PDB file of C-alpha atoms and ligand atoms in Angstrom:
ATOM      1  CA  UNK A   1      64.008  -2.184 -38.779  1.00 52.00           C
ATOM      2  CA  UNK A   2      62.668   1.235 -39.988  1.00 54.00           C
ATOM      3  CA  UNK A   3      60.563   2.857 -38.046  1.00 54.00           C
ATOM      4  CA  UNK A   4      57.200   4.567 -39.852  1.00 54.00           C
ATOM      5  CA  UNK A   5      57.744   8.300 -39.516  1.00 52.00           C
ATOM      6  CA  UNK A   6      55.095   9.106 -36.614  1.00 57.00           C
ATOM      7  CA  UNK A   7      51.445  10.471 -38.380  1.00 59.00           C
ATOM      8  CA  UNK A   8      49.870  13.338 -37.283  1.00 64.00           C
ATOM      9  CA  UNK A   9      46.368  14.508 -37.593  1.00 70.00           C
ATOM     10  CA  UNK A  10      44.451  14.047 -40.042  1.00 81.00           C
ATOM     11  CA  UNK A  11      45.975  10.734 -40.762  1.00 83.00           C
ATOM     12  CA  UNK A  12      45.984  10.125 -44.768  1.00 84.00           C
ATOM     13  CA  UNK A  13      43.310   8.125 -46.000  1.00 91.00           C
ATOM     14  CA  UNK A  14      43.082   6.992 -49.870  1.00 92.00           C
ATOM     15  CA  UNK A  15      39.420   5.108 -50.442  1.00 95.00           C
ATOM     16  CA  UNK A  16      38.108   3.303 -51.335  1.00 97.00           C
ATOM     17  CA  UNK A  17      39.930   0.265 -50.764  1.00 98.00           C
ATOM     18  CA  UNK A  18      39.995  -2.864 -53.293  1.00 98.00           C
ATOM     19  CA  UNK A  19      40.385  -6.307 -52.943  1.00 98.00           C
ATOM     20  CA  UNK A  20      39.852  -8.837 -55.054  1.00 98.00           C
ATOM     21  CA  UNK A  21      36.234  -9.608 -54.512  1.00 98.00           C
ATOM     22  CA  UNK A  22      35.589  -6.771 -52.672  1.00 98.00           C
ATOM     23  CA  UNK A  23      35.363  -2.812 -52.546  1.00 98.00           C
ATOM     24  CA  UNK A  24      36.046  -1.103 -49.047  1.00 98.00           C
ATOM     25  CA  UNK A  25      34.173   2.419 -49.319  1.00 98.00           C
ATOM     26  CA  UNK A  26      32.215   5.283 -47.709  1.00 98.00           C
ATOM     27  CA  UNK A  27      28.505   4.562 -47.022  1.00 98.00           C
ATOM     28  CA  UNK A  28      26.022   6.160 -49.320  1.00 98.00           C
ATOM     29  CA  UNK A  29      22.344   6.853 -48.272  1.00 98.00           C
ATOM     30  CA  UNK A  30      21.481   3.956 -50.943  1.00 98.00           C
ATOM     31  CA  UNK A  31      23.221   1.762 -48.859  1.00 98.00           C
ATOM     32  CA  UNK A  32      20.239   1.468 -46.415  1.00 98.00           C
ATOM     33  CA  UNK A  33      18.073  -1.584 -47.807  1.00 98.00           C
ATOM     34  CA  UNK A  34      21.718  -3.551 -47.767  1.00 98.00           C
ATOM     35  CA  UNK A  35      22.311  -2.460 -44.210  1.00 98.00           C
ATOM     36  CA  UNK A  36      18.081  -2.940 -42.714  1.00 98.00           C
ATOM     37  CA  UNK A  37      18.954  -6.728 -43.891  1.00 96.00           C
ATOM     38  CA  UNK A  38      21.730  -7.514 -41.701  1.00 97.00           C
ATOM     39  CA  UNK A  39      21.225  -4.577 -38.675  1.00 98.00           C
ATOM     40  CA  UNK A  40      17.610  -6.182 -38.227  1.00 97.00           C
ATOM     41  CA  UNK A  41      18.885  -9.798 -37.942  1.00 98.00           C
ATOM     42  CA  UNK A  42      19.157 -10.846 -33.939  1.00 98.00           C
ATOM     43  CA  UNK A  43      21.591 -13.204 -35.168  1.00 98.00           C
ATOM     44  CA  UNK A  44      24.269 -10.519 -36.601  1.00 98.00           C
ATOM     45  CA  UNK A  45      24.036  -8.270 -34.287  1.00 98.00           C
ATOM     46  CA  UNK A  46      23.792 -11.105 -30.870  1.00 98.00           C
ATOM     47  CA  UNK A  47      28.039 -10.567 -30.068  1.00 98.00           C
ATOM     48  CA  UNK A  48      28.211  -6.556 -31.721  1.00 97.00           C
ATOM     49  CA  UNK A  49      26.987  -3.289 -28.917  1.00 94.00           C
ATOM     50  CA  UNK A  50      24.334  -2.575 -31.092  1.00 94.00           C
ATOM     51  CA  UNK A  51      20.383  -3.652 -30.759  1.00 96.00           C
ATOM     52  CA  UNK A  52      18.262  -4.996 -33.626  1.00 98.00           C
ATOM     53  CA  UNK A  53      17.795  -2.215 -35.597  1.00 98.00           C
ATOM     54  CA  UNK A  54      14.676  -1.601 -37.694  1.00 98.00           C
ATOM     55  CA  UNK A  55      14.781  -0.144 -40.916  1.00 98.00           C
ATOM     56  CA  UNK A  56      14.355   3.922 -39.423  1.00 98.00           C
ATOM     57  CA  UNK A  57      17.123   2.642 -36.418  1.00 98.00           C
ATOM     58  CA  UNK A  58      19.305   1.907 -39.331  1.00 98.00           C
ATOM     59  CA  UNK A  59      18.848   5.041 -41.320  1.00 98.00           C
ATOM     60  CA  UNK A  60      19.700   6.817 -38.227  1.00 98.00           C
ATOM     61  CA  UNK A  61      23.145   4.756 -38.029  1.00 98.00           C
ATOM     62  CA  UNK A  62      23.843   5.128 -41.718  1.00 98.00           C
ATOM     63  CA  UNK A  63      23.855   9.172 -41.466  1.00 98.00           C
ATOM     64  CA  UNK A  64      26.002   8.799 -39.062  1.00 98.00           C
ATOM     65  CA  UNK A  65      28.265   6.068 -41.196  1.00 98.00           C
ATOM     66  CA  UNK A  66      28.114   8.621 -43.363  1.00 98.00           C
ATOM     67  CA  UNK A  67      30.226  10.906 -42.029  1.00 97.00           C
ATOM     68  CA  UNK A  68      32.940   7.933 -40.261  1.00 97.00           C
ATOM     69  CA  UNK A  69      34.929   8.324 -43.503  1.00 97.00           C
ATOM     70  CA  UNK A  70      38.508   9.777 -41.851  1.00 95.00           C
ATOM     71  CA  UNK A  71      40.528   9.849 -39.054  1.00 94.00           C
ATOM     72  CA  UNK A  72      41.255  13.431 -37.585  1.00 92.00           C
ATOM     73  CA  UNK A  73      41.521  12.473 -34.034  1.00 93.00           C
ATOM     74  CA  UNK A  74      41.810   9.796 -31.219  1.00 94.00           C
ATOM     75  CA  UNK A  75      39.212   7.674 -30.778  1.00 96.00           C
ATOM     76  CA  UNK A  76      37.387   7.922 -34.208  1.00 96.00           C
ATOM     77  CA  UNK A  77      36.913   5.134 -36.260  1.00 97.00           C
ATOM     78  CA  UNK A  78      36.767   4.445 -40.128  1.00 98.00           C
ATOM     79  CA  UNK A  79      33.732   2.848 -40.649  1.00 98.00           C
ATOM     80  CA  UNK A  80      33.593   1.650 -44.466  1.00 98.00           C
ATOM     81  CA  UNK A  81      30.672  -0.550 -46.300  1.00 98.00           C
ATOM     82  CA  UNK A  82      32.148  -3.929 -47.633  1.00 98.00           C
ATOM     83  CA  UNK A  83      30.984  -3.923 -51.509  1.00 98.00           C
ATOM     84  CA  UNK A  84      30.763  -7.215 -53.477  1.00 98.00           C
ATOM     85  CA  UNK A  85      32.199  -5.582 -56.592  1.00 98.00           C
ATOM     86  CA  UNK A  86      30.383  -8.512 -58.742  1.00 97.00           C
ATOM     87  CA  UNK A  87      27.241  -7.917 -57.727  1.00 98.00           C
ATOM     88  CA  UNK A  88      27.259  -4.195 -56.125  1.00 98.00           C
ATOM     89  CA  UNK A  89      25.595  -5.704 -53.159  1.00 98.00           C
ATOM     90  CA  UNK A  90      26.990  -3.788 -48.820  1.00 98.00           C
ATOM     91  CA  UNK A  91      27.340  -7.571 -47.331  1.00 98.00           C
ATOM     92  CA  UNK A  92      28.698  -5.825 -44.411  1.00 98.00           C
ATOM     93  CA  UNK A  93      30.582  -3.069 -42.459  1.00 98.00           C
ATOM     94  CA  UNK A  94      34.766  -3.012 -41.279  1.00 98.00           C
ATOM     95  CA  UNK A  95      36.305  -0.502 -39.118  1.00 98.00           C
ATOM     96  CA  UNK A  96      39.101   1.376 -37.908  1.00 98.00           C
ATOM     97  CA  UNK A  97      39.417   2.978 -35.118  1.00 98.00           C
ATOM     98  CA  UNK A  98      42.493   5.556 -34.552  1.00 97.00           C
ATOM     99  CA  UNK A  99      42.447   4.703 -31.101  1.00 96.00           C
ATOM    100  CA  UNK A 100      45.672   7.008 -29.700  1.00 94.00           C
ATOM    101  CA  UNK A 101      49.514   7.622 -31.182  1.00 93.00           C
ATOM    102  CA  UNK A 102      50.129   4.594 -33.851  1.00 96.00           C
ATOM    103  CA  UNK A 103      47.605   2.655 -32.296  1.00 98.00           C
ATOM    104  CA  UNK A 104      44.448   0.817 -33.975  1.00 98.00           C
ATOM    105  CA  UNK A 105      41.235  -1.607 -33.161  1.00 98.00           C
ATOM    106  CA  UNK A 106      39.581  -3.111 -35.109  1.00 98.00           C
ATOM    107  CA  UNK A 107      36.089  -4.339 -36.088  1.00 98.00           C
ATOM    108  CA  UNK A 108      33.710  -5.904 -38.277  1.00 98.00           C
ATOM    109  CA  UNK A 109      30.424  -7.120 -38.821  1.00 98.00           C
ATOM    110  CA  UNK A 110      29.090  -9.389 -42.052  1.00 98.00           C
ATOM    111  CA  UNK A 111      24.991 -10.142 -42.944  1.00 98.00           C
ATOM    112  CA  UNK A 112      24.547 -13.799 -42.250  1.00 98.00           C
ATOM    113  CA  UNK A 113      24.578 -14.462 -46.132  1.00 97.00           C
ATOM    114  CA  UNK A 114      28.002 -13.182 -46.539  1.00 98.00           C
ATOM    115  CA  UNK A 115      29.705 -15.157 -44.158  1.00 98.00           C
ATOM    116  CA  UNK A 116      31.344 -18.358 -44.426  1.00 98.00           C
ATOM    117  CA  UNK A 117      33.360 -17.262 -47.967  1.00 98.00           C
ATOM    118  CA  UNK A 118      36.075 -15.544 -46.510  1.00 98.00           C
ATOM    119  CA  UNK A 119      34.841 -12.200 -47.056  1.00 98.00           C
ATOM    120  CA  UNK A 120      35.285 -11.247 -43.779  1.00 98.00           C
ATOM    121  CA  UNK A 121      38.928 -11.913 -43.603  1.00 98.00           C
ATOM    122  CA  UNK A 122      39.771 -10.229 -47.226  1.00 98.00           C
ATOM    123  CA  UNK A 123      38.229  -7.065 -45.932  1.00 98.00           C
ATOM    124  CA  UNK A 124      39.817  -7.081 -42.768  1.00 98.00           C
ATOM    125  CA  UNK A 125      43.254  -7.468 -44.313  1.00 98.00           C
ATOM    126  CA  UNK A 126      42.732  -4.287 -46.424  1.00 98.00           C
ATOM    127  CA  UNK A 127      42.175  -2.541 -43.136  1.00 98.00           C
ATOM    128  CA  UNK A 128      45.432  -3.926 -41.690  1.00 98.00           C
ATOM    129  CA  UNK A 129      46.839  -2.780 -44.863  1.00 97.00           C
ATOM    130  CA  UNK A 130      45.648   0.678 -44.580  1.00 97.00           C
ATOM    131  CA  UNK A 131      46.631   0.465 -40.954  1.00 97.00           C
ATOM    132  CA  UNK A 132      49.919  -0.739 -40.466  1.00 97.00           C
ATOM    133  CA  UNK A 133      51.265   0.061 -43.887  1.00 95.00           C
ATOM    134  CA  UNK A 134      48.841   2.901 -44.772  1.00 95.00           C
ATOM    135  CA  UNK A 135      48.973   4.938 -41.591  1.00 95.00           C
ATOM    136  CA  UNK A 136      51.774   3.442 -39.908  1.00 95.00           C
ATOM    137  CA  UNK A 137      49.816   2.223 -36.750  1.00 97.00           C
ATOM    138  CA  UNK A 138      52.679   0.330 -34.704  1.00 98.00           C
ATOM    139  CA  UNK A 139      49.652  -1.836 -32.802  1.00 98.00           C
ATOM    140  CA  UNK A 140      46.182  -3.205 -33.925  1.00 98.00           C
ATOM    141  CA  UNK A 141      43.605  -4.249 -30.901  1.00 98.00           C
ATOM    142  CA  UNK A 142      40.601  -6.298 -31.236  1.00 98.00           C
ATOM    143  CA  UNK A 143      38.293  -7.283 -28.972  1.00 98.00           C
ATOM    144  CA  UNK A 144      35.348 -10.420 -28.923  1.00 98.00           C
ATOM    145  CA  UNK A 145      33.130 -11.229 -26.723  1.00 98.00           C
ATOM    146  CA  UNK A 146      34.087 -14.838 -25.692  1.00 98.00           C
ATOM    147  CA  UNK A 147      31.275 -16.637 -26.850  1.00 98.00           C
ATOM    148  CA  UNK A 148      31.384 -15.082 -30.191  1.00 98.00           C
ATOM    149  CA  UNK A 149      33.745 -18.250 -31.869  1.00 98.00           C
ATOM    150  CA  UNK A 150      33.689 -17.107 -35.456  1.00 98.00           C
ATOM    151  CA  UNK A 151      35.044 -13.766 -34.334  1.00 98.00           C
ATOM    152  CA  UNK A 152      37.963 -15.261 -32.281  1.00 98.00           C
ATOM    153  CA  UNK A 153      38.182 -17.772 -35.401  1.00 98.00           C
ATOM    154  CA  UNK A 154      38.587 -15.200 -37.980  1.00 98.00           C
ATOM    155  CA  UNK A 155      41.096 -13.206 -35.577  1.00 98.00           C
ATOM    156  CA  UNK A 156      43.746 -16.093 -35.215  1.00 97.00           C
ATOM    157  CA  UNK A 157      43.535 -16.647 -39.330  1.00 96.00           C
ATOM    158  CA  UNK A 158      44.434 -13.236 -38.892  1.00 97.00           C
ATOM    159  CA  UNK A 159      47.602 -13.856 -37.310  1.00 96.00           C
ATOM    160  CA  UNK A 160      46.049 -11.838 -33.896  1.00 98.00           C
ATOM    161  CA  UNK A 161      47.322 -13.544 -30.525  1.00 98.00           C
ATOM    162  CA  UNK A 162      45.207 -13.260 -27.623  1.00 98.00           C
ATOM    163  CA  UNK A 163      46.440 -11.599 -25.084  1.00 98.00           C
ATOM    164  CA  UNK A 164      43.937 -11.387 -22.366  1.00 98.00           C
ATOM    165  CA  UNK A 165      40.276 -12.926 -21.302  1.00 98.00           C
ATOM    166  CA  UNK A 166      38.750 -10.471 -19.079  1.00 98.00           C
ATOM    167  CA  UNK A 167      36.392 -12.386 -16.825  1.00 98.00           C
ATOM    168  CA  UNK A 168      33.231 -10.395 -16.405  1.00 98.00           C
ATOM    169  CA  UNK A 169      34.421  -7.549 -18.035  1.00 97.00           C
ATOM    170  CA  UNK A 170      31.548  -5.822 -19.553  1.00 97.00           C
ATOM    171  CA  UNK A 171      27.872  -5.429 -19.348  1.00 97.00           C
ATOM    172  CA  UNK A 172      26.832  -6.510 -22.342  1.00 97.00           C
ATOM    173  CA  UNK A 173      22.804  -6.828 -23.696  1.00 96.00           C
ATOM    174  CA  UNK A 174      21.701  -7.534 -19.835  1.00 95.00           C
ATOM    175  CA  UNK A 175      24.043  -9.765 -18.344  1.00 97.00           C
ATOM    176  CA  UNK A 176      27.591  -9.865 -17.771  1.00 98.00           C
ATOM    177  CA  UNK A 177      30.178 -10.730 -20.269  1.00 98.00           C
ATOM    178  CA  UNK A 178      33.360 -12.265 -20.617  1.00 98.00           C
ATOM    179  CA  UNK A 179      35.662 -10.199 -23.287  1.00 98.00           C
ATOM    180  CA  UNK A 180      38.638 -11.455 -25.189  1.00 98.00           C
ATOM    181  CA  UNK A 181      41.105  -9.292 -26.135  1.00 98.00           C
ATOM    182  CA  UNK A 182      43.551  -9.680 -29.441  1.00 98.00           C
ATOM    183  CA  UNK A 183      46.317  -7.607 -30.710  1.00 98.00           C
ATOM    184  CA  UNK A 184      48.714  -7.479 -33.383  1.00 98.00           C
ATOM    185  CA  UNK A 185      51.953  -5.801 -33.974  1.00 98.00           C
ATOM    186  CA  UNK A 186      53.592  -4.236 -36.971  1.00 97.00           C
ATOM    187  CA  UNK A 187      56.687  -6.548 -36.843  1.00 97.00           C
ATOM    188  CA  UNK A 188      54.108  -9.561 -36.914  1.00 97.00           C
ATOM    189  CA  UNK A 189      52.258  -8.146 -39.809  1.00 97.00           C
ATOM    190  CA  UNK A 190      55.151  -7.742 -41.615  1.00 95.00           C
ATOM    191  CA  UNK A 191      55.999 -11.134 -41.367  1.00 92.00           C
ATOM    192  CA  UNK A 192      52.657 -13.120 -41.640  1.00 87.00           C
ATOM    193  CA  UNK A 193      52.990 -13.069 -45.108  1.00 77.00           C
ATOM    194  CA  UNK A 194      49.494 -11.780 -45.621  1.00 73.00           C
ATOM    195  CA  UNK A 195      50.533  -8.359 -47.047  1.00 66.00           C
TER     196      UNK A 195
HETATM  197  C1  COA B   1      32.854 -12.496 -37.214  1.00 87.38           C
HETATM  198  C2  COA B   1      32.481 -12.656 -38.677  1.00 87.38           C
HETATM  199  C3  COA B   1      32.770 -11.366 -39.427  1.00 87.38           C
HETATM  200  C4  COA B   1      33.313 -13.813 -39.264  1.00 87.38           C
HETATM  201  O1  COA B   1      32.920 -14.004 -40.608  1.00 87.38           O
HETATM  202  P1  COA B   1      33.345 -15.337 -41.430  1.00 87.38           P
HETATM  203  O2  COA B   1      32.607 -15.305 -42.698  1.00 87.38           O
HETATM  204  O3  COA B   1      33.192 -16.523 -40.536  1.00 87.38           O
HETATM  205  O4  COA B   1      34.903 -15.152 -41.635  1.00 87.38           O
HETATM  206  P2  COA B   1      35.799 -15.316 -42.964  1.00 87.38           P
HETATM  207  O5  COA B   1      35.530 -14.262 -43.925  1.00 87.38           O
HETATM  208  O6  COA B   1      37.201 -15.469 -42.511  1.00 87.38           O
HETATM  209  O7  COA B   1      35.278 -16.662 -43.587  1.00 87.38           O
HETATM  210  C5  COA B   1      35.786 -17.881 -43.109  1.00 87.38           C
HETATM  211  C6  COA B   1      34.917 -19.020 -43.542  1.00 87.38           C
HETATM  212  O8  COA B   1      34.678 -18.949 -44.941  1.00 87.38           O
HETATM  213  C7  COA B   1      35.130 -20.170 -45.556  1.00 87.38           C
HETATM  214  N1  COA B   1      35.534 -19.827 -46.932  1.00 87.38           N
HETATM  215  C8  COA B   1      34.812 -20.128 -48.030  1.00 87.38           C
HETATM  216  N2  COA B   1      35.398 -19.622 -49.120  1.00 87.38           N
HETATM  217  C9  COA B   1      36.517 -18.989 -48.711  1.00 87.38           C
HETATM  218  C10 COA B   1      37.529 -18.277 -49.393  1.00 87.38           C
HETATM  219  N3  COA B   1      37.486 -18.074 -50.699  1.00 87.38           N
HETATM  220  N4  COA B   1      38.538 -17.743 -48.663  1.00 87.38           N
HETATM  221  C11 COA B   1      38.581 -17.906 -47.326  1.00 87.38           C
HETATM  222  N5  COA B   1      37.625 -18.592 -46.620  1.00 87.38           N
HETATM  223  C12 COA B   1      36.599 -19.118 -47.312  1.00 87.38           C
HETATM  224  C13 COA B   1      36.181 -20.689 -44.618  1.00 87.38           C
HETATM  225  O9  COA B   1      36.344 -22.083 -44.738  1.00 87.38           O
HETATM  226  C14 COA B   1      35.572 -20.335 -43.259  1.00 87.38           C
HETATM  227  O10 COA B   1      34.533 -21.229 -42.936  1.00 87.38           O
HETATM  228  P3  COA B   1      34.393 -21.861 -41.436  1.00 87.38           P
HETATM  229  O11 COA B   1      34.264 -20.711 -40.462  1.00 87.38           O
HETATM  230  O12 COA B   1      33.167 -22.682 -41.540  1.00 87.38           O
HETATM  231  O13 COA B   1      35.663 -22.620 -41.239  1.00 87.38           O
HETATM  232  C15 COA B   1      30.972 -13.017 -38.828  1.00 87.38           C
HETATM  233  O14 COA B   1      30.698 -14.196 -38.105  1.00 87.38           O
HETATM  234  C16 COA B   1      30.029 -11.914 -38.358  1.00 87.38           C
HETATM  235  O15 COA B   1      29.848 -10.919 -39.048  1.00 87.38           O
HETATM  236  N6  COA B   1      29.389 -12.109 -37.198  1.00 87.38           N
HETATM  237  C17 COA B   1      28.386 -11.179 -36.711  1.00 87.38           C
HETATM  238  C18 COA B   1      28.962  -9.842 -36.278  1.00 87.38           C
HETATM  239  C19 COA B   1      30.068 -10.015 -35.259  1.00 87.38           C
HETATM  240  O16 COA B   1      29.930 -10.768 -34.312  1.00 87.38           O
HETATM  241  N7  COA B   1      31.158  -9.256 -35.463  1.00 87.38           N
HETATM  242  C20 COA B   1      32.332  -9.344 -34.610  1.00 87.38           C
HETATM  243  C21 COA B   1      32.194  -8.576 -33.352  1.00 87.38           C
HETATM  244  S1  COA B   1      33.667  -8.743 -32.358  1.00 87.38           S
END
């Protein structure tokens, strides 16, 4: 097997990324009506760190979305707006997070009416793409709370295994929470067929 040649910083990034239904791209500021609809729904946001936003909580967020467009060092993440390129409608957000040498986590968050059509999982190949083949990540975490079933769901369509549940583990919106954690390895992405 070859092995990727090892990146260093900044790690190359080519956006936006397409898919067939979809476009993977920076925020933009006139993002923000798309992202007030699904950051202000308790529903969305119950199994993700982040509180119901309203709509100047989510402006905040998007300025800062706005500048998670590359990966210059450890522990940053690609955050990217997931486009419907028929109807130029943000259903959603996917990330990437360069989390240390060849290493990657993943994430990803949908508005309630953009779930259920597979969306989810077409955007978070492209960032499997972009990691394992793109940037040569050797390892891709991802991590659910436990109660969060379409989450775990989408991760094993994914090809993930799970590889720990870690009783307790967290904190999480006033009471304590059970975490599951996922991984994938280059080898296994190269032969899930989902390339
Ligand atoms: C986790 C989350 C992204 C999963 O989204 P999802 O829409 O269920 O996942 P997918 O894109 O894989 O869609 C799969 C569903 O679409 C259906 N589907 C419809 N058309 C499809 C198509 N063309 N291709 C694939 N699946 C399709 C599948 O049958 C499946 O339905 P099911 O779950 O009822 O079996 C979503 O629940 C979410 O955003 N939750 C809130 C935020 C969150 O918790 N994020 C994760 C934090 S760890």
């Amino acid at each position: 097997m070859t092995v990727p040649p090892q990146p260093s910083p900044p790690l190359p990034l080519r956006l936006p990324l397409e898919t067939a239904r979809l476009l993977l791209r920076a925020h933009r500021m006139s993002d923000l009506d798309d992202l007030v609809r699904f950051h202000g729904d308790p529903e969305v946001v119950r199994f993700v760190p982040w509180p119901v936003r309203d709509r100047a909580a989510t402006e905040e967020t998007l300025r800062v979305k706005l500048t998670q467009t590359e990966l210059v060092a450890h522990g940053q993440w690609l955050v990217l707006a997931v486009e419907v390129r028929d109807t130029g409608r943000v259903i959603g957000e996917v990330l990437l997070k360069w989390a240390s040498d060849r290493q990657g986590e993943l994430g990803f968050a949908l508005a309630r009416d953009g779930q259920g059509q597979g969306y989810a999982a077409e955007a978070a190949t492209a960032m499997l793409r972009l990691g394992f083949d793109g940037l040569g990540f050797h390892r891709i975490t991802a991590v659910c709370i436990a109660e969060n079933d379409a989450s775990a769901r989408l991760l094993g369509r994914l090809g993930f295994r799970q590889e720990a549940r870690l009783v307790d583990n967290v904190h999480f919106k006033g009471a304590w929470a059970t975490q599951l954690v996922f991984a994938m390895l280059e080898d296994e992405w190269r032969s899930s067929g989902r390339r």
